[in-house]
Amino acid sequence: MEFVPEESKHLREDCSTLIVPALSIGNVGQLTADLMVSSMDAERVGYLDDPYVLPCVGNDAYGPLPQGILSLTLEVYESHSNVLSILQQRSPVVKGRMFEFAKNLADFVAGIGKKHVVILSSLDFRMWQNVDMSSGLQMYYVSSANADGTDENCEQLGWKKLKEYDPSQKHWKQLSHLAEGNITGEDILSDEDEQEENYYASLPFAALFSFLKAKGLKVTCLLCYCSEGDNISDAFQLAEAVSKFLKLSHPTSGEKWRVPLSWKTLYGPPPDVSIF
């Protein structure tokens, strides 16, 4: 993985926390990263080139007015007011290459001196057990703070540790061994039936968590359940959770969350009223 800086820009050493979206159902992690970049006046300091992520290119994503600034596959932004870095990923990892990508990213993140990585991801609502929406969208987490995945700060915010995370369970243990270099990717999650039973351990956030943790970094995964469709409201909820967790500040002018320019056409134009 290679970092290509913008002209006259560089990665700041004081931005020790990094936000990373993990691709999953509804793309809530990516939408949340968009919302944070747009709302915190974060500037692009460069982009990443990795052979295991499919290439893509698009028009100016944030605005407020289009300026013809191209958006690329993997971009790094920094918010100076929050001493925070944000990685945006706009296309999926090549099929079957998630472990290689996770290793490359972990090597890069550790190499630039990051101390804390916050992974944002969504989970399939169909897999949710014991649904409780009495207090709104429930946030779940997995943390490297303790061996069992718990984190006191997350608990104080009323979030629940993802009960499906069990470091002693076969597939989570395999991920850990893989990240530590003790087994190869061919040895893990090879049985299709077992993949279905271990949905959580097979998701991108799990691979990223395991490889980043193996580098000795503090890693926190913030997770929410959702369905495929219009997931903008889920992104707002997850952004609020990140803001509380990291105690982030926002620009004093305007609304707390600034909708990116690209969201105006996110789900296409409104339906023709004549069809009703």
Short mmCIF file of C-alpha atoms in Angstrom, two decimals:
data_model
loop_
_atom_site.label_atom_id
_atom_site.label_comp_id
_atom_site.label_asym_id
_atom_site.label_seq_id
_atom_site.Cartn_x
_atom_site.Cartn_y
_atom_site.Cartn_z
CA MET A 1 0.00 0.00 0.00
CA GLU A 2 1.44 3.35 -1.07
CA PHE A 3 0.47 6.81 0.21
CA VAL A 4 0.50 9.56 -2.40
CA PRO A 5 0.29 13.03 -0.78
CA GLU A 6 -1.47 16.02 -2.22
CA GLU A 7 0.89 18.76 -3.38
CA SER A 8 2.47 20.57 -0.41
CA LYS A 9 0.55 18.41 2.10
CA HIS A 10 1.58 15.64 4.47
CA LEU A 11 0.23 13.43 7.24
CA ARG A 12 0.22 15.17 10.61
CA GLU A 13 1.81 13.29 13.50
CA ASP A 14 -0.61 14.76 16.05
CA CYS A 15 -3.61 13.15 14.29
CA SER A 16 -3.17 9.92 16.23
CA THR A 17 -6.75 8.62 15.76
CA LEU A 18 -7.93 7.23 12.45
CA ILE A 19 -11.53 6.56 11.31
CA VAL A 20 -11.83 3.61 8.90
CA PRO A 21 -15.09 2.42 7.27
CA ALA A 22 -15.52 -1.31 6.62
CA LEU A 23 -17.69 -2.26 3.66
CA SER A 24 -20.91 -4.02 4.60
CA ILE A 25 -24.66 -3.98 4.04
CA GLY A 26 -26.03 -0.50 3.34
CA ASN A 27 -22.53 1.05 3.18
CA VAL A 28 -23.26 2.83 6.46
CA GLY A 29 -19.57 3.09 7.36
CA GLN A 30 -18.78 4.90 4.11
CA LEU A 31 -21.78 7.21 4.44
CA THR A 32 -20.68 8.08 7.96
CA ALA A 33 -17.15 8.84 6.80
CA ASP A 34 -18.63 11.13 4.11
CA LEU A 35 -20.70 12.93 6.72
CA MET A 36 -17.72 13.43 9.03
CA VAL A 37 -15.43 14.73 6.28
CA SER A 38 -18.09 17.17 5.11
CA SER A 39 -19.08 18.39 8.58
CA MET A 40 -15.65 18.80 10.13
CA ASP A 41 -14.00 20.79 7.34
CA ALA A 42 -11.54 17.95 6.86
CA GLU A 43 -9.09 18.41 4.00
CA ARG A 44 -7.76 15.72 1.72
CA VAL A 45 -4.06 15.21 2.35
CA GLY A 46 -3.55 12.34 -0.08
CA TYR A 47 -4.76 9.01 -1.35
CA LEU A 48 -3.74 5.37 -1.00
CA ASP A 49 -2.93 2.97 -3.80
CA ASP A 50 -3.50 -0.71 -3.04
CA PRO A 51 -3.65 -3.60 -5.55
CA TYR A 52 -6.46 -5.33 -3.66
CA VAL A 53 -9.05 -2.54 -3.95
CA LEU A 54 -10.98 -2.09 -7.19
CA PRO A 55 -10.24 1.27 -8.89
CA CYS A 56 -12.88 3.96 -9.23
CA VAL A 57 -13.10 7.67 -9.93
CA GLY A 58 -15.89 10.21 -9.51
CA ASN A 59 -16.66 13.91 -9.37
CA ASP A 60 -16.29 16.23 -6.38
CA ALA A 61 -17.94 14.45 -3.42
CA TYR A 62 -18.23 17.20 -0.82
CA GLY A 63 -18.74 20.63 -2.36
CA PRO A 64 -20.55 22.72 -1.21
CA LEU A 65 -20.34 23.59 -4.90
CA PRO A 66 -18.89 21.26 -7.55
CA GLN A 67 -15.35 22.26 -8.47
CA GLY A 68 -14.32 19.35 -10.66
CA ILE A 69 -12.12 17.80 -7.97
CA LEU A 70 -11.89 14.08 -8.67
CA SER A 71 -12.66 11.58 -5.91
CA LEU A 72 -10.61 8.38 -5.86
CA THR A 73 -10.79 4.89 -4.38
CA LEU A 74 -8.96 5.38 -1.08
CA GLU A 75 -8.53 8.91 0.27
CA VAL A 76 -7.09 10.24 3.52
CA TYR A 77 -8.58 13.34 5.13
CA GLU A 78 -7.57 15.22 8.27
CA SER A 79 -9.60 17.42 10.58
CA HIS A 80 -7.18 19.83 12.23
CA SER A 81 -9.72 20.99 14.83
CA ASN A 82 -10.21 17.41 16.04
CA VAL A 83 -6.65 16.15 15.32
CA LEU A 84 -8.36 13.28 13.55
CA SER A 85 -7.68 11.38 10.31
CA ILE A 86 -10.44 9.83 8.20
CA LEU A 87 -9.95 7.18 5.53
CA GLN A 88 -12.67 6.98 2.89
CA GLN A 89 -13.01 3.81 0.80
CA ARG A 90 -15.25 4.12 -2.25
CA SER A 91 -15.00 0.70 -3.90
CA PRO A 92 -14.88 -2.90 -2.67
CA VAL A 93 -11.90 -5.11 -2.07
CA VAL A 94 -11.12 -7.64 -4.80
CA LYS A 95 -13.06 -10.83 -4.06
CA GLY A 96 -11.04 -13.21 -1.93
CA ARG A 97 -8.37 -10.64 -1.08
CA MET A 98 -9.72 -9.12 2.13
CA PHE A 99 -6.95 -10.57 4.30
CA GLU A 100 -4.24 -9.15 2.04
CA PHE A 101 -5.90 -5.75 2.09
CA ALA A 102 -6.29 -5.84 5.89
CA LYS A 103 -2.61 -6.70 6.29
CA ASN A 104 -1.52 -3.90 3.96
CA LEU A 105 -3.71 -1.38 5.74
CA ALA A 106 -2.50 -2.48 9.18
CA ASP A 107 1.13 -2.20 8.06
CA PHE A 108 0.48 1.29 6.70
CA VAL A 109 -1.43 2.53 9.76
CA ALA A 110 1.18 1.23 12.18
CA GLY A 111 3.95 2.67 10.02
CA ILE A 112 2.58 6.22 10.16
CA GLY A 113 2.28 6.20 13.94
CA LYS A 114 -1.48 6.01 14.52
CA LYS A 115 -2.44 5.01 18.06
CA HIS A 116 -6.20 4.42 17.87
CA VAL A 117 -8.27 3.14 14.96
CA VAL A 118 -12.07 3.38 14.98
CA ILE A 119 -13.71 1.01 12.48
CA LEU A 120 -17.25 1.83 11.34
CA SER A 121 -19.48 -0.89 9.94
CA SER A 122 -23.06 -2.07 9.61
CA LEU A 123 -24.52 -5.53 10.24
CA ASP A 124 -27.38 -7.34 8.52
CA PHE A 125 -30.63 -6.72 10.39
CA ARG A 126 -31.71 -10.28 9.57
CA MET A 127 -28.95 -11.59 11.83
CA TRP A 128 -30.06 -9.54 14.83
CA GLN A 129 -31.20 -11.57 17.82
CA ASN A 130 -33.24 -10.15 20.73
CA VAL A 131 -34.24 -7.00 18.85
CA ASP A 132 -34.81 -4.02 21.17
CA MET A 133 -35.66 -0.70 19.53
CA SER A 134 -37.19 0.87 22.65
CA SER A 135 -34.34 3.39 22.92
CA GLY A 136 -33.79 3.92 19.19
CA LEU A 137 -30.92 2.53 17.15
CA GLN A 138 -28.77 0.35 19.40
CA MET A 139 -25.02 0.67 19.01
CA TYR A 140 -22.75 -2.33 19.40
CA TYR A 141 -18.99 -2.43 19.69
CA VAL A 142 -15.89 -4.63 19.81
CA SER A 143 -12.72 -3.28 21.37
CA SER A 144 -9.11 -4.35 21.81
CA ALA A 145 -9.04 -2.64 25.22
CA ASN A 146 -9.69 -5.97 26.95
CA ALA A 147 -9.17 -9.56 25.85
CA ASP A 148 -12.91 -10.27 25.81
CA GLY A 149 -13.64 -7.29 23.54
CA THR A 150 -15.16 -5.04 26.21
CA ASP A 151 -14.44 -1.36 26.73
CA GLU A 152 -15.47 0.67 29.78
CA ASN A 153 -15.90 3.90 27.79
CA CYS A 154 -18.30 2.22 25.35
CA GLU A 155 -20.28 0.68 28.21
CA GLN A 156 -20.64 4.10 29.86
CA LEU A 157 -22.24 5.37 26.66
CA GLY A 158 -24.87 2.64 26.93
CA TRP A 159 -23.54 0.51 24.09
CA LYS A 160 -23.41 -3.28 24.12
CA LYS A 161 -20.48 -5.46 23.23
CA LEU A 162 -21.25 -7.59 20.19
CA LYS A 163 -22.02 -10.88 21.90
CA GLU A 164 -21.02 -12.83 18.78
CA TYR A 165 -17.42 -11.73 19.30
CA ASP A 166 -15.70 -14.52 21.23
CA PRO A 167 -11.90 -14.63 20.89
CA SER A 168 -11.90 -18.26 21.99
CA GLN A 169 -14.34 -19.30 19.25
CA LYS A 170 -12.84 -21.13 16.27
CA HIS A 171 -13.12 -18.51 13.53
CA TRP A 172 -12.21 -15.50 15.68
CA LYS A 173 -9.20 -17.45 16.91
CA GLN A 174 -8.26 -18.31 13.31
CA LEU A 175 -8.43 -14.63 12.36
CA SER A 176 -6.10 -13.79 15.22
CA HIS A 177 -3.63 -16.52 14.20
CA LEU A 178 -3.78 -15.36 10.58
CA ALA A 179 -3.08 -11.75 11.56
CA GLU A 180 -0.14 -12.89 13.67
CA GLY A 181 1.26 -14.91 10.75
CA ASN A 182 0.74 -18.31 12.35
CA ILE A 183 -1.55 -19.72 9.63
CA THR A 184 -2.38 -18.88 6.01
CA GLY A 185 -5.59 -17.55 4.51
CA GLU A 186 -6.32 -20.95 3.01
CA ASP A 187 -6.75 -22.40 6.49
CA ILE A 188 -9.54 -20.03 7.53
CA LEU A 189 -13.27 -19.85 6.85
CA SER A 190 -13.01 -22.48 4.11
CA ASP A 191 -16.22 -24.36 4.91
CA GLU A 192 -19.28 -22.66 3.36
CA ASP A 193 -21.63 -24.01 6.03
CA GLU A 194 -19.38 -22.70 8.77
CA GLN A 195 -19.18 -19.31 7.03
CA GLU A 196 -22.95 -19.03 7.28
CA GLU A 197 -22.83 -19.90 10.97
CA ASN A 198 -20.03 -17.40 11.59
CA TYR A 199 -21.38 -14.42 9.71
CA TYR A 200 -19.70 -11.85 11.94
CA ALA A 201 -16.17 -13.29 11.77
CA SER A 202 -16.39 -13.36 7.96
CA LEU A 203 -17.14 -9.63 7.59
CA PRO A 204 -14.49 -7.05 6.56
CA PHE A 205 -14.59 -5.30 9.94
CA ALA A 206 -13.48 -8.54 11.63
CA ALA A 207 -10.42 -8.88 9.38
CA LEU A 208 -9.48 -5.21 9.84
CA PHE A 209 -9.93 -5.49 13.61
CA SER A 210 -7.75 -8.60 13.85
CA PHE A 211 -4.88 -7.30 11.71
CA LEU A 212 -4.81 -3.85 13.32
CA LYS A 213 -4.97 -5.40 16.79
CA ALA A 214 -2.06 -7.69 15.90
CA LYS A 215 0.03 -4.55 15.30
CA GLY A 216 -0.48 -3.52 18.92
CA LEU A 217 -2.87 -0.69 18.04
CA LYS A 218 -5.92 0.24 20.06
CA VAL A 219 -8.91 -0.68 17.89
CA THR A 220 -12.60 0.04 18.44
CA CYS A 221 -15.33 -1.22 16.11
CA LEU A 222 -18.61 0.73 16.23
CA LEU A 223 -21.43 -1.30 14.70
CA CYS A 224 -25.13 -0.91 13.95
CA TYR A 225 -27.72 -3.18 12.39
CA CYS A 226 -29.53 -2.06 9.24
CA SER A 227 -31.29 -3.23 6.10
CA GLU A 228 -30.34 -2.46 2.51
CA GLY A 229 -31.98 0.70 1.16
CA ASP A 230 -31.91 4.36 2.15
CA ASN A 231 -29.36 4.26 4.98
CA ILE A 232 -28.82 7.99 5.43
CA SER A 233 -30.54 7.99 8.84
CA ASP A 234 -28.27 5.13 9.95
CA ALA A 235 -25.23 7.20 8.93
CA PHE A 236 -26.42 10.13 11.04
CA GLN A 237 -26.86 7.82 14.03
CA LEU A 238 -23.42 6.27 13.61
CA ALA A 239 -21.81 9.70 13.15
CA GLU A 240 -23.43 10.84 16.40
CA ALA A 241 -22.00 7.78 18.13
CA VAL A 242 -18.48 8.52 16.84
CA SER A 243 -18.82 12.15 17.90
CA LYS A 244 -19.77 11.17 21.46
CA PHE A 245 -17.11 8.48 21.69
CA LEU A 246 -14.25 10.72 20.54
CA LYS A 247 -15.70 13.96 21.94
CA LEU A 248 -15.47 15.70 18.57
CA SER A 249 -16.16 19.35 17.87
CA HIS A 250 -17.95 20.81 14.85
CA PRO A 251 -17.67 24.12 12.98
CA THR A 252 -19.63 26.80 14.84
CA SER A 253 -21.54 27.98 11.77
CA GLY A 254 -24.42 26.08 10.19
CA GLU A 255 -25.90 22.75 11.20
CA LYS A 256 -24.02 20.15 13.23
CA TRP A 257 -23.95 17.69 10.31
CA ARG A 258 -23.39 19.01 6.81
CA VAL A 259 -24.80 16.81 4.04
CA PRO A 260 -22.19 16.17 1.31
CA LEU A 261 -22.82 17.41 -2.22
CA SER A 262 -22.74 13.86 -3.62
CA TRP A 263 -25.71 12.82 -1.46
CA LYS A 264 -28.05 14.94 -3.57
CA THR A 265 -28.03 12.21 -6.21
CA LEU A 266 -27.27 9.28 -3.90
CA TYR A 267 -30.54 7.48 -4.60
CA GLY A 268 -31.42 9.15 -7.88
CA PRO A 269 -34.13 11.74 -8.56
CA PRO A 270 -37.49 11.58 -6.72
CA PRO A 271 -40.19 9.43 -8.35
CA ASP A 272 -42.52 10.91 -10.94
CA VAL A 273 -45.69 11.80 -9.01
CA SER A 274 -47.81 10.90 -12.06
CA ILE A 275 -47.28 7.20 -11.32
CA PHE A 276 -49.31 7.44 -8.14
#
